[in-house]
PDB file of C-alpha atoms and ligand atoms in Angstrom:
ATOM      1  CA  UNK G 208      99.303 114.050  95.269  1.00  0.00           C
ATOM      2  CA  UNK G 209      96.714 113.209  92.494  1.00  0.00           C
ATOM      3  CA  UNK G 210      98.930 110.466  90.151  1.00  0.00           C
ATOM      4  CA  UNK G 211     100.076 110.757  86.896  1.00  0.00           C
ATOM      5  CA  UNK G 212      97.684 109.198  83.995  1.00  0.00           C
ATOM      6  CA  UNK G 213      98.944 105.861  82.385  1.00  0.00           C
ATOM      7  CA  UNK G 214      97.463 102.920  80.141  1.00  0.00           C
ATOM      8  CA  UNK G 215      94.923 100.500  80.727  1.00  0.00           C
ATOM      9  CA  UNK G 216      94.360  96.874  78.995  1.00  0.00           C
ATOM     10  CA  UNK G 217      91.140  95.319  78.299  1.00  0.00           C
ATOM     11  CA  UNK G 218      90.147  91.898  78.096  1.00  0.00           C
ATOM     12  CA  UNK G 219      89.941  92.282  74.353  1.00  0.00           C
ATOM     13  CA  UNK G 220      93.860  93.911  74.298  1.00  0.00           C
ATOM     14  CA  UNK G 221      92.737  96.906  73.178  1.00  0.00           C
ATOM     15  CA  UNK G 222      94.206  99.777  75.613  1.00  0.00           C
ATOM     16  CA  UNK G 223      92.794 103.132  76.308  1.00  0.00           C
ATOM     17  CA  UNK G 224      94.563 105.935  77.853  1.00  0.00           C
ATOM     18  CA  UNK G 225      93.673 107.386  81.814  1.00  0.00           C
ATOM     19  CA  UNK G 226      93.719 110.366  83.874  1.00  0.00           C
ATOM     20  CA  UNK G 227      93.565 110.789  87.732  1.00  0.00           C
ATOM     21  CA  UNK G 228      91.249 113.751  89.375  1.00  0.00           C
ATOM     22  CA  UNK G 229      88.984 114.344  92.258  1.00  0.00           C
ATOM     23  CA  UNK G 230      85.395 114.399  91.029  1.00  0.00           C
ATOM     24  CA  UNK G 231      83.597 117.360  91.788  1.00  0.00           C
ATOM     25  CA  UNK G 232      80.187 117.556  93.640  1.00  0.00           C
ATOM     26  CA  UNK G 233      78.800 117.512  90.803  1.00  0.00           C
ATOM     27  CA  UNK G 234      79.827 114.282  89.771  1.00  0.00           C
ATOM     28  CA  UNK G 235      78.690 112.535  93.136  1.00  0.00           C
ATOM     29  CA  UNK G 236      76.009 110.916  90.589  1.00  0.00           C
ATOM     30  CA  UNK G 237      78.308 109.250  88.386  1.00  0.00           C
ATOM     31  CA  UNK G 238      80.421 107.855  91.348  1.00  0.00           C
ATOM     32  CA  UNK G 239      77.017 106.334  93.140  1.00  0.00           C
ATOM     33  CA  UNK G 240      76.051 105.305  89.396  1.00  0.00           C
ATOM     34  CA  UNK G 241      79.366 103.414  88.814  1.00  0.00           C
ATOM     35  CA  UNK G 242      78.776 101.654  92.716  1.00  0.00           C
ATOM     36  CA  UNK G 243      75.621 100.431  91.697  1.00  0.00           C
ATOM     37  CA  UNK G 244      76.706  98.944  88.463  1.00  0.00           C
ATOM     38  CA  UNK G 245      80.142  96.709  90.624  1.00  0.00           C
ATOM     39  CA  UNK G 246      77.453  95.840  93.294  1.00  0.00           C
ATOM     40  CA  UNK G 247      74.691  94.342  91.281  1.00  0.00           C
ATOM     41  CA  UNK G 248      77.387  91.745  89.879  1.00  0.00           C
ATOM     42  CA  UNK G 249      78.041  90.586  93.441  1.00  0.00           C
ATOM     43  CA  UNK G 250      76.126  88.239  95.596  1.00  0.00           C
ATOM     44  CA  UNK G 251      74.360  90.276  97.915  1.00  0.00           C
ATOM     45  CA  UNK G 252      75.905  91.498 101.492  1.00  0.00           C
ATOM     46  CA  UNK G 253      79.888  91.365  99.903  1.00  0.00           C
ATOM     47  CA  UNK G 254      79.804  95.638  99.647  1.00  0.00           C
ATOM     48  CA  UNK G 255      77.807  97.749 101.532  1.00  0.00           C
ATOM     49  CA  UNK G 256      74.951  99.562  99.699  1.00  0.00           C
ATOM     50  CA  UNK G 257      75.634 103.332  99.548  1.00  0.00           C
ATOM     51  CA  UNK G 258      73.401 105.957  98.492  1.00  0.00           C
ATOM     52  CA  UNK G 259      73.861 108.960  96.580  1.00  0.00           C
ATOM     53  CA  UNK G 260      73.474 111.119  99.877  1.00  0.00           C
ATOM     54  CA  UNK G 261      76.583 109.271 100.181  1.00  0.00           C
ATOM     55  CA  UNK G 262      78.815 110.082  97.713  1.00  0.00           C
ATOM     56  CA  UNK G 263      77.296 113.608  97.574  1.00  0.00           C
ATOM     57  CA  UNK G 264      78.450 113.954 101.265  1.00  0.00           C
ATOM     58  CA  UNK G 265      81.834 112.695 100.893  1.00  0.00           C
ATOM     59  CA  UNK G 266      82.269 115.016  97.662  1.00  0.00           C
ATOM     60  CA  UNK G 267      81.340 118.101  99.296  1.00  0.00           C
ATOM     61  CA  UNK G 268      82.207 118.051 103.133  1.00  0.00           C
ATOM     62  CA  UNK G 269      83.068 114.228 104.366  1.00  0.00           C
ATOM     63  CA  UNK G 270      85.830 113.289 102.412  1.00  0.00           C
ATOM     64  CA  UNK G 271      86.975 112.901  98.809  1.00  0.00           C
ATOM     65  CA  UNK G 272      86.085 110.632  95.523  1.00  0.00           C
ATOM     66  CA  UNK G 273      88.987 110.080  93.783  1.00  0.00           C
ATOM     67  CA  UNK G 274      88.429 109.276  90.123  1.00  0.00           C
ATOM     68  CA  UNK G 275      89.916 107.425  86.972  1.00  0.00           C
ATOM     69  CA  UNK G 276      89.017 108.291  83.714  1.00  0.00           C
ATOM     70  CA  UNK G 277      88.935 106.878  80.516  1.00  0.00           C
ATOM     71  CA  UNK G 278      87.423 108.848  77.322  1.00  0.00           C
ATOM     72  CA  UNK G 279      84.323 106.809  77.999  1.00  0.00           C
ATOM     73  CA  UNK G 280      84.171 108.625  81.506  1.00  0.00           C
ATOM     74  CA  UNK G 281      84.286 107.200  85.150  1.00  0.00           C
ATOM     75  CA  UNK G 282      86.202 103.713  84.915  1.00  0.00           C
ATOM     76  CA  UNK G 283      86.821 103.387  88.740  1.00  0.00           C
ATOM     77  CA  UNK G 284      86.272 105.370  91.647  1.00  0.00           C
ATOM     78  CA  UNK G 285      87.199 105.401  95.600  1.00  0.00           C
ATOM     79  CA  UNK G 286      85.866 106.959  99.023  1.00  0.00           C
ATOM     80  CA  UNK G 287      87.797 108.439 101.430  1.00  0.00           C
ATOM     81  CA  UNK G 288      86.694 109.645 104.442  1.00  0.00           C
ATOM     82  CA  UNK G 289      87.967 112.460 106.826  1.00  0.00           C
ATOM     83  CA  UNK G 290      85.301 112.375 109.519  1.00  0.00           C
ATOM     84  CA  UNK G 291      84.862 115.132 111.788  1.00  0.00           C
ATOM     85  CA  UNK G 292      83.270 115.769 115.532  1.00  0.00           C
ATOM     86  CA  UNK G 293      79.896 114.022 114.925  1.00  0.00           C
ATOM     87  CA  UNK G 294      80.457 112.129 112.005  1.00  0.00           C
ATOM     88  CA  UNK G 295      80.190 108.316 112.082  1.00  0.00           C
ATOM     89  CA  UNK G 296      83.869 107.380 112.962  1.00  0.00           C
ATOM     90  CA  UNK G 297      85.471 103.614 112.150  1.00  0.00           C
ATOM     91  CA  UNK G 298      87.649 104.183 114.844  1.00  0.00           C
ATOM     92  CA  UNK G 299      85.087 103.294 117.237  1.00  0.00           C
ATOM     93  CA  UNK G 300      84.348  99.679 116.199  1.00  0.00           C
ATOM     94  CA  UNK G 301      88.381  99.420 116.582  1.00  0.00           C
ATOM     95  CA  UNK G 302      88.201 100.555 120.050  1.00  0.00           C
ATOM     96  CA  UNK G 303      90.377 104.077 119.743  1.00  0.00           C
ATOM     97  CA  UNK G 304      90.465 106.460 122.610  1.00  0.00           C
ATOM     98  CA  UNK G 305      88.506 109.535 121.864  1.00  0.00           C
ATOM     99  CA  UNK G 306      91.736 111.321 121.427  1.00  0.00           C
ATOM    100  CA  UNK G 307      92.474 109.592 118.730  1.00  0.00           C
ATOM    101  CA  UNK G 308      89.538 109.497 116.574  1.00  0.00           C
ATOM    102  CA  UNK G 309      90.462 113.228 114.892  1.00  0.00           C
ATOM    103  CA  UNK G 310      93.259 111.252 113.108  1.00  0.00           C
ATOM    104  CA  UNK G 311      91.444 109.107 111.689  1.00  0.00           C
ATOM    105  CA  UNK G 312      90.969 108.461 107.575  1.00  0.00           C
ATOM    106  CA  UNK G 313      88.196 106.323 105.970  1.00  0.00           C
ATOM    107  CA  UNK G 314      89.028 103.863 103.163  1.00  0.00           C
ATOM    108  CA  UNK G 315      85.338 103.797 102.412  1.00  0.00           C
ATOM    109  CA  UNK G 316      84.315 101.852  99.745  1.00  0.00           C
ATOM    110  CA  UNK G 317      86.151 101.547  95.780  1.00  0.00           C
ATOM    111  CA  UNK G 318      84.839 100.680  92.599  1.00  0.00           C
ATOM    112  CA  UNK G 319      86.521  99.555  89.134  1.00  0.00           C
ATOM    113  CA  UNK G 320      84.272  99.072  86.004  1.00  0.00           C
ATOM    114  CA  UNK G 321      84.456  95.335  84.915  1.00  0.00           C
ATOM    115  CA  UNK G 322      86.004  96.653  81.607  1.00  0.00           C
ATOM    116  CA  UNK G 323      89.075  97.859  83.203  1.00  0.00           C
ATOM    117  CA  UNK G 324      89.334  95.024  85.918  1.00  0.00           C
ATOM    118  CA  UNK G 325      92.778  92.952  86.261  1.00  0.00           C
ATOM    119  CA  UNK G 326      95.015  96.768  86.057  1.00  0.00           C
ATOM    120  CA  UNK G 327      95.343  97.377  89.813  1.00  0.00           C
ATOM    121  CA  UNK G 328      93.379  99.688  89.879  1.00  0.00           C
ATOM    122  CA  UNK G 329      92.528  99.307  93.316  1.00  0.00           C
ATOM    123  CA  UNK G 330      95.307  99.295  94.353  1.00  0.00           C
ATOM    124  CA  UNK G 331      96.454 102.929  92.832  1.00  0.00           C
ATOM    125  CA  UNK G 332      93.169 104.419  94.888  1.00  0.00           C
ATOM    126  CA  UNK G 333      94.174 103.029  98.082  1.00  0.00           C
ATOM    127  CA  UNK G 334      98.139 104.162  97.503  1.00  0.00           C
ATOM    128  CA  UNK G 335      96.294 107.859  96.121  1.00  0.00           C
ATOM    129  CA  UNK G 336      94.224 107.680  99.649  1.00  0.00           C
ATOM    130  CA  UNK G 337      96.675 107.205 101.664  1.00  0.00           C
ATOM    131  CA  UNK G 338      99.224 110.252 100.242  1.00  0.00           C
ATOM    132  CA  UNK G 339      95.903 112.166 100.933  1.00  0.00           C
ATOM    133  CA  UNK G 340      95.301 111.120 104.296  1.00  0.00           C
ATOM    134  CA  UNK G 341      98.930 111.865 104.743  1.00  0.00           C
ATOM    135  CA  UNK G 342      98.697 115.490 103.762  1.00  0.00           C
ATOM    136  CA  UNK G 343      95.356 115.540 105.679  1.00  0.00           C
ATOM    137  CA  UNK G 344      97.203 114.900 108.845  1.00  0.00           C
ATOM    138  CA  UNK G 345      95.456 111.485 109.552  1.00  0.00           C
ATOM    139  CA  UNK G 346      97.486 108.707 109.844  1.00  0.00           C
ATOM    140  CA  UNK G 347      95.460 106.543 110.998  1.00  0.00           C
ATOM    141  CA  UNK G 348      93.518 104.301 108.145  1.00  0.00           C
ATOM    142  CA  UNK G 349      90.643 102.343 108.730  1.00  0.00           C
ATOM    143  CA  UNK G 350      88.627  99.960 106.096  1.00  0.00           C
ATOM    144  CA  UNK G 351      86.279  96.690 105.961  1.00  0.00           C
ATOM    145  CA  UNK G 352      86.339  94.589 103.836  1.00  0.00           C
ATOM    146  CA  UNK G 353      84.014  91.401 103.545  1.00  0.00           C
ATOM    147  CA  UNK G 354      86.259  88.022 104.077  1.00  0.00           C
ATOM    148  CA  UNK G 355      84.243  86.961 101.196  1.00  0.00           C
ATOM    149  CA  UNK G 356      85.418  89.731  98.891  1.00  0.00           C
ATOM    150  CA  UNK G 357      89.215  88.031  98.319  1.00  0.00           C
ATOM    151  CA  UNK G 358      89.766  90.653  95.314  1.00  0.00           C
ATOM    152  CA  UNK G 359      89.406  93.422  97.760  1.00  0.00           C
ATOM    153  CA  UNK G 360      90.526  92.012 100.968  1.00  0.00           C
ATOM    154  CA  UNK G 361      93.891  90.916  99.037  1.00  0.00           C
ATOM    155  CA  UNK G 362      94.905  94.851  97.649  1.00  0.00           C
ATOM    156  CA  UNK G 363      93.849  96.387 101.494  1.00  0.00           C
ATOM    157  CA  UNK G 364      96.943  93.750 102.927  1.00  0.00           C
ATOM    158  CA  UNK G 365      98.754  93.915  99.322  1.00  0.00           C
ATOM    159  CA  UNK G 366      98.937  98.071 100.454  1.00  0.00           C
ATOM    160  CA  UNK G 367     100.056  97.534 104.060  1.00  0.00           C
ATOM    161  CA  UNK G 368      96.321  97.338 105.892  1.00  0.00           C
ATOM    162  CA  UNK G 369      96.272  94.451 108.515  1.00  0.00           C
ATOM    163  CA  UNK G 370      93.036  92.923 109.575  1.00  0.00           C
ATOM    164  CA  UNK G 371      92.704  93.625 112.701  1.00  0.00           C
ATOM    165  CA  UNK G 372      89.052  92.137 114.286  1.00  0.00           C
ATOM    166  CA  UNK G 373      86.166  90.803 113.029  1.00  0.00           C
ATOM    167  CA  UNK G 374      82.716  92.382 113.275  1.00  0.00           C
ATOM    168  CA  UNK G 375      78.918  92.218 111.785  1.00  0.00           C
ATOM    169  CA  UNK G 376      78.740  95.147 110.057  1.00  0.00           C
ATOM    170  CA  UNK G 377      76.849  96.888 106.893  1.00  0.00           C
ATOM    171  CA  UNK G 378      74.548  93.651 106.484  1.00  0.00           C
ATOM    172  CA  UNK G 379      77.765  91.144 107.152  1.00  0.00           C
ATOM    173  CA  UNK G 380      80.780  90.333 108.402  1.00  0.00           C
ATOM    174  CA  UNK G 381      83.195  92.607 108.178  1.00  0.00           C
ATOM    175  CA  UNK G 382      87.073  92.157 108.357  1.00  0.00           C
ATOM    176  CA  UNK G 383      88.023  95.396 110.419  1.00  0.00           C
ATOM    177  CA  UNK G 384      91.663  96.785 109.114  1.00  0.00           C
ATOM    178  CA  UNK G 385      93.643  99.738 109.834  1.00  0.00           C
ATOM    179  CA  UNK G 386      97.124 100.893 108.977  1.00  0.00           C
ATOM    180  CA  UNK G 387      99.068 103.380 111.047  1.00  0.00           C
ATOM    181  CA  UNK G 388     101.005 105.415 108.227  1.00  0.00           C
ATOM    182  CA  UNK G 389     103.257 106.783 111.264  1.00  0.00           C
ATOM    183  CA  UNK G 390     104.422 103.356 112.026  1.00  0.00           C
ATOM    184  CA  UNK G 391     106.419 100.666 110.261  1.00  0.00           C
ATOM    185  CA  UNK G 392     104.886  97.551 111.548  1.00  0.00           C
ATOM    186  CA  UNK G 393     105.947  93.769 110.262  1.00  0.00           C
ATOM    187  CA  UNK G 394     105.103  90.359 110.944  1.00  0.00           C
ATOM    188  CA  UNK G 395     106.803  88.444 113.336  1.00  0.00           C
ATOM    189  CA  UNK G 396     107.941  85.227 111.354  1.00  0.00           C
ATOM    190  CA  UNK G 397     106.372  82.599 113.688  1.00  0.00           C
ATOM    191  CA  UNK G 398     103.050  83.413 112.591  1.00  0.00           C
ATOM    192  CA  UNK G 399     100.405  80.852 111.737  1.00  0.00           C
ATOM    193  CA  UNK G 400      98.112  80.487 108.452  1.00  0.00           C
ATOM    194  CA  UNK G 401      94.902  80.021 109.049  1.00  0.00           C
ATOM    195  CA  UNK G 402      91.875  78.684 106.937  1.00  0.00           C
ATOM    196  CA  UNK G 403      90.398  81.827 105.609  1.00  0.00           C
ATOM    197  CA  UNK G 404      86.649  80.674 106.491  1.00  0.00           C
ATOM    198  CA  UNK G 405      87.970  79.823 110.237  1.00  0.00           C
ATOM    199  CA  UNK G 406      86.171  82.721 111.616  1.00  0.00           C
ATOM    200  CA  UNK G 407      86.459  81.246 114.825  1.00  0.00           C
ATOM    201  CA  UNK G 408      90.179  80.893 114.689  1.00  0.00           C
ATOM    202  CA  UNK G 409      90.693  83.962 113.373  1.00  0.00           C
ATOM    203  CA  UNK G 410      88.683  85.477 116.395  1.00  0.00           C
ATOM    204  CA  UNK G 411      91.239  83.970 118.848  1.00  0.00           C
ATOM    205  CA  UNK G 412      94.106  84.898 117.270  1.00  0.00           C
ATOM    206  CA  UNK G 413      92.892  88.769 116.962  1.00  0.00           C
ATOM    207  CA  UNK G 414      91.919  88.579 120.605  1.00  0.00           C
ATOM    208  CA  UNK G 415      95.527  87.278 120.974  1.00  0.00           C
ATOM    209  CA  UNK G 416      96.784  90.820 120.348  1.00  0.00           C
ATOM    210  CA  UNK G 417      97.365  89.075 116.491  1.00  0.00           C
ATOM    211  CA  UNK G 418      96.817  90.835 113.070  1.00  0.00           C
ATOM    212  CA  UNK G 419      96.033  89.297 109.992  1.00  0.00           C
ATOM    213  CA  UNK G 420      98.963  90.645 107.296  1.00  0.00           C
ATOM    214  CA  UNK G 421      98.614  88.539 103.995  1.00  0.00           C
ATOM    215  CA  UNK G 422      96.699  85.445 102.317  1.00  0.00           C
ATOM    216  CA  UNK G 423      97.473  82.975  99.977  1.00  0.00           C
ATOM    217  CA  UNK G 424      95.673  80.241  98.025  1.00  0.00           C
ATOM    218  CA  UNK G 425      96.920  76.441  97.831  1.00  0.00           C
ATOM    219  CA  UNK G 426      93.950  73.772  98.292  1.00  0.00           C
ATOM    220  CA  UNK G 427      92.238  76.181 100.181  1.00  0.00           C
ATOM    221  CA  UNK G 428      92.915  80.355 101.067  1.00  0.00           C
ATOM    222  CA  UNK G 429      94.903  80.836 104.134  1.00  0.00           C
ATOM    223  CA  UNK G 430      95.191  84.301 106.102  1.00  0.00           C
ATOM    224  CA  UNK G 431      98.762  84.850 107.996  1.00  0.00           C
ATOM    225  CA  UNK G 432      98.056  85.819 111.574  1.00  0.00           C
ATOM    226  CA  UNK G 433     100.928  87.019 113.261  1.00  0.00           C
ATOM    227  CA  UNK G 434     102.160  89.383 115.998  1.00  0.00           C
ATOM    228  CA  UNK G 435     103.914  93.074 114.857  1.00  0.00           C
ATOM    229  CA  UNK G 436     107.051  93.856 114.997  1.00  0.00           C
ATOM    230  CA  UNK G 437     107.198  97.938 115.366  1.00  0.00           C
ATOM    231  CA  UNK G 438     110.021 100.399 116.005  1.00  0.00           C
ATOM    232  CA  UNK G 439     110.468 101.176 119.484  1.00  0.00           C
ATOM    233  CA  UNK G 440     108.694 103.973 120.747  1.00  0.00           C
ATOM    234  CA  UNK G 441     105.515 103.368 118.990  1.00  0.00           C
ATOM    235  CA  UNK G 442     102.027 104.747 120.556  1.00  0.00           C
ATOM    236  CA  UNK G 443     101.699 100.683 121.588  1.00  0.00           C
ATOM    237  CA  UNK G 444      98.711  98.637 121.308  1.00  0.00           C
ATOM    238  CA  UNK G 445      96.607 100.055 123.827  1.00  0.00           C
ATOM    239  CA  UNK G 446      93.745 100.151 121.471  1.00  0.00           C
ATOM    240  CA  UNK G 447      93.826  96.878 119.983  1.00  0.00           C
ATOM    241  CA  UNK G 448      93.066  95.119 122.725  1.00  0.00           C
ATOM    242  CA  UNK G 449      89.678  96.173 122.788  1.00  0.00           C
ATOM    243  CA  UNK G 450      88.809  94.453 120.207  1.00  0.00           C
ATOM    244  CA  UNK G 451      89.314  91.460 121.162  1.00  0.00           C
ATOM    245  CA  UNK G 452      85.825  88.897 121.468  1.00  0.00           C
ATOM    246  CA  UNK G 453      84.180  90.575 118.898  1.00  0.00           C
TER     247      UNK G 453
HETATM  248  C1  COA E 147      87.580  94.897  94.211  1.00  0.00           C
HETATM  249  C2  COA E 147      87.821  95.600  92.890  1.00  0.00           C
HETATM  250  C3  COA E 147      87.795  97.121  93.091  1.00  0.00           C
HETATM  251  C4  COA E 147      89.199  95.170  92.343  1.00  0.00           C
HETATM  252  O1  COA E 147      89.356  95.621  91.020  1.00  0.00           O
HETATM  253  P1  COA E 147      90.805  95.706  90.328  1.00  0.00           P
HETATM  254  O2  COA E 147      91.649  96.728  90.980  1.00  0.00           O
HETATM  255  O3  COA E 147      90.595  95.853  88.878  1.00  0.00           O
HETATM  256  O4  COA E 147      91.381  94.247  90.647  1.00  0.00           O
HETATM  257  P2  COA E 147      92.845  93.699  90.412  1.00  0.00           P
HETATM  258  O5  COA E 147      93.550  94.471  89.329  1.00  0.00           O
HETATM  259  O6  COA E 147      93.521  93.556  91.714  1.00  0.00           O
HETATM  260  O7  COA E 147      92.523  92.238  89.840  1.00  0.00           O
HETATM  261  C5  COA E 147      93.325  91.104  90.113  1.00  0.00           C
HETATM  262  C6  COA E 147      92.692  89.930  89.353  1.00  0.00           C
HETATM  263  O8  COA E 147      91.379  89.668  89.870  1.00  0.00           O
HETATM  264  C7  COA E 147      90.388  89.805  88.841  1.00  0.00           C
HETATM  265  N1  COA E 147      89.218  90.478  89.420  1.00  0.00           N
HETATM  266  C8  COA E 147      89.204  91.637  90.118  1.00  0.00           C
HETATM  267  N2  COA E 147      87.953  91.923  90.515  1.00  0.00           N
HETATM  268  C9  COA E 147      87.161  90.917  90.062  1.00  0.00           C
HETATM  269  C10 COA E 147      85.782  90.660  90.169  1.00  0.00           C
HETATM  270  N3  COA E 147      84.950  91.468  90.855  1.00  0.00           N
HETATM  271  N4  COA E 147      85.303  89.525  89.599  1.00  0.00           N
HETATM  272  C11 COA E 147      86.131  88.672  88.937  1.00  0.00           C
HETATM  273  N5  COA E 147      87.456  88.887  88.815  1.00  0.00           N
HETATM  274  C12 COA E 147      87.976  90.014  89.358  1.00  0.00           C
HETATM  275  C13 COA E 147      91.059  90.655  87.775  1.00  0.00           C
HETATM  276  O9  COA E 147      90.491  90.445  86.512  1.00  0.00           O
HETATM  277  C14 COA E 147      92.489  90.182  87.870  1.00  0.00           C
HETATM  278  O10 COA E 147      92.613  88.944  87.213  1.00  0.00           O
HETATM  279  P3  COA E 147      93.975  88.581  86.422  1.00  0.00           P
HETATM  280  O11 COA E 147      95.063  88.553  87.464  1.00  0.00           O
HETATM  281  O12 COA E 147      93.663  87.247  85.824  1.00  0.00           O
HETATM  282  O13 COA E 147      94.172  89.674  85.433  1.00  0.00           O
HETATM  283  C15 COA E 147      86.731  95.221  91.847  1.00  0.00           C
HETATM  284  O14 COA E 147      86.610  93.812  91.817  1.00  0.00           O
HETATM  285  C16 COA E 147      85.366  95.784  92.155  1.00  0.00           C
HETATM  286  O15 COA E 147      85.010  96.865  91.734  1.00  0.00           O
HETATM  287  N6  COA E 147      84.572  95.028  92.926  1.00  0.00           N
HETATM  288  C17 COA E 147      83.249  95.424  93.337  1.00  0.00           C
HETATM  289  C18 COA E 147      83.261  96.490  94.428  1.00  0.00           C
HETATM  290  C19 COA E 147      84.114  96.117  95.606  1.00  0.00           C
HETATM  291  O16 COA E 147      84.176  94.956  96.027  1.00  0.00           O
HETATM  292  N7  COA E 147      84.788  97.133  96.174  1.00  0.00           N
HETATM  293  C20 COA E 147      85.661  96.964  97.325  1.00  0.00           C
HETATM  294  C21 COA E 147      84.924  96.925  98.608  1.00  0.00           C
HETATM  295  S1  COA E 147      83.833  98.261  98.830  1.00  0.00           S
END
C-alpha cells in the first residue's frame, strides 16, 4: 500500500520530486535524526522526545517508519506502531478491554522537514498508516496529539481521528484519539463548539460519552464536540466510557 511518488513545493517555488518507502533498520538513525531537528523548533513538551532505541525498535520488530524522500534524503517521516503481548499499548489509557488491545495500531509520532512544510504531508503518512494497519488486521487507531500542536491535532481529525479524552501524558497534556477503521462514525449535528483551551469543558463533554471531530478558527479556535452517529450493529461504546474524568 506504499503510495505513489509526486511533487513537492518549497517556500522559494522551486519543486523537487518524491518517493514513498519503508526505511529499513538501518535507517532508524536518520528517522530519530529528522525528529530531533522538528522538535528543537518547538516549545518544549508539544512532541514527545523519542530516542533512537525508538525508532530502531519500531523499524525492526514494533512497527514501521514510513518515509518520504526527496534527492536530498529523508524529508518527512512517521511511526506506526503494531504492539504486541507486552508492549506498551495506547489502548489502555482509552480504557479497551484486554480483548481488544491485539487490534490495536499506533499513530506514533510524524515528522516533516520545515523545507517541505505546507504539502500535506502529514496527512499522506497518516492515510499510508492507516492502509497498513488495515492490512495488518488492526483497526483500531490510536494517537495523541498535544492541544497545543493545532498543525497536528488538525490532520489527525482532517483524516477521520476523533479526540476522544484528555490525559497528562509524555511530559503534557495529551488529546487521546482513536479511529475505528471498521466503523463509519459521524457527528450528530447538535453538537457544540467549544473554546479550544476549555480543558475543563472539553473534560465534561468527553465524560458525556462526546468526541471531539473537527476545529476551526474565528476570534479564537473552537473544537466541535458532538455525539456519533454509527451504523447499527457497531461493537458500541462500551469502552469509551471509561474514560471519562480523566
Ligand atoms: C505537524 C507537521 C508534521 C505538519 O506538517 P505538514 O504536513 O507539512 O503540514 P501541513 O501541510 O498540514 O501544513 C498546513 C499549513 O501549516 C503550516 N505549518 C505546518 N507545520 C508548521 C509548523 N510546525 N510551524 C509553522 N507552520 C507550519 C504549513 O506551512 C501550511 O501553511 P500554508 O497553508 O500557509 O501553506 C509538522 O509541523 C511537523 O513536523 N511538526 C513537528 C513534529 C510534530 O508536531 N509531529 C506531530 C506530533 S508527534
Amino acid at each position: 500500500m506504499t503510495p505513489p511518488g509526486g511533487v513537492l513545493r518549497l517556500a522559494d517555488g522551486t519543486r523537487e520530486s518524491f518517493l514513498c518507502r519503508r526505511l529499513r533498520a538501518d535507517e532508524a538513525a536518520a528517522a530519530h535524526a529528522l525528529h530531533r531537528l522538528v522538535a528543537s523548533g518547538l516549545p518544549a513538551g508539544l512532541v514527545a522526545a523519542e530516542s533512537p532505541e525508538f525508532f530502531a525498535a519500531h523499524a525492526e520488530r514494533l512497527g514501521r517508519l514510513l518515509g518520504i524522500f526527496t534527492e536530498r534524503g529523508l524529508a518527512a517521516c512517521a511511526v506506526l506502531g503494531l504492539p504486541g503481548p507486552g508492549d506498551a499499548n495506547f489502548g489502555v489509557d482509552h480504557g479497551l478491554p484486554e480483548d481488544l488491545l491485539p487490534r490495536v495500531a499506533h499513530l506514533d509520532g510524524a515528522s516533516v522537514h520545515p523545507l517541505y512544510r505546507g504539502n500535506m504531508l502529514q496527512r499522506l503518512l497518516i492515510d499510508w498508516r492507516l492502509a497498513e494497519a488495515r492490512d495488518a488486521g488492526r483497526p483500531i487507531i490510536l494517537s495523541t496529539a498535544a492541544p497545543g500542536n493545532h498543525f497536528s491535532l488538525d490532520n489527525l481529525l482532517a483524516c477521520g481521528l476523533q479526540i476522544r479524552g484528555l490525559k497528562t501524558r509524555f511530559g503534557g497534556l495529551r488529546c487521546l484519539l482513536r479511529r475505528d477503521l471498521d466503523r463509519d462514525a459521524r457527528p450528530a449535528e447538535d453538537g457544540e463548539w467549544v473554546d479550544a483551551r476549555d480543558y475543563a469543558r472539553q473534560e465534561r463533554l468527553l465524560g458525556e460519552g462526546l468526541r471531539g471531530w473537527r476545529s476551526r478558527r474565528g476570534e479564537r479556535r473552537e473544537l466541535y464536540f458532538a455525539a456519533a452517529t454509527e451504523a447499527a450493529g457497531a461493537a458500541g461504546d462500551r469502552e469509551n466510557s471509561a474514560l471519562a474524568g480523566r
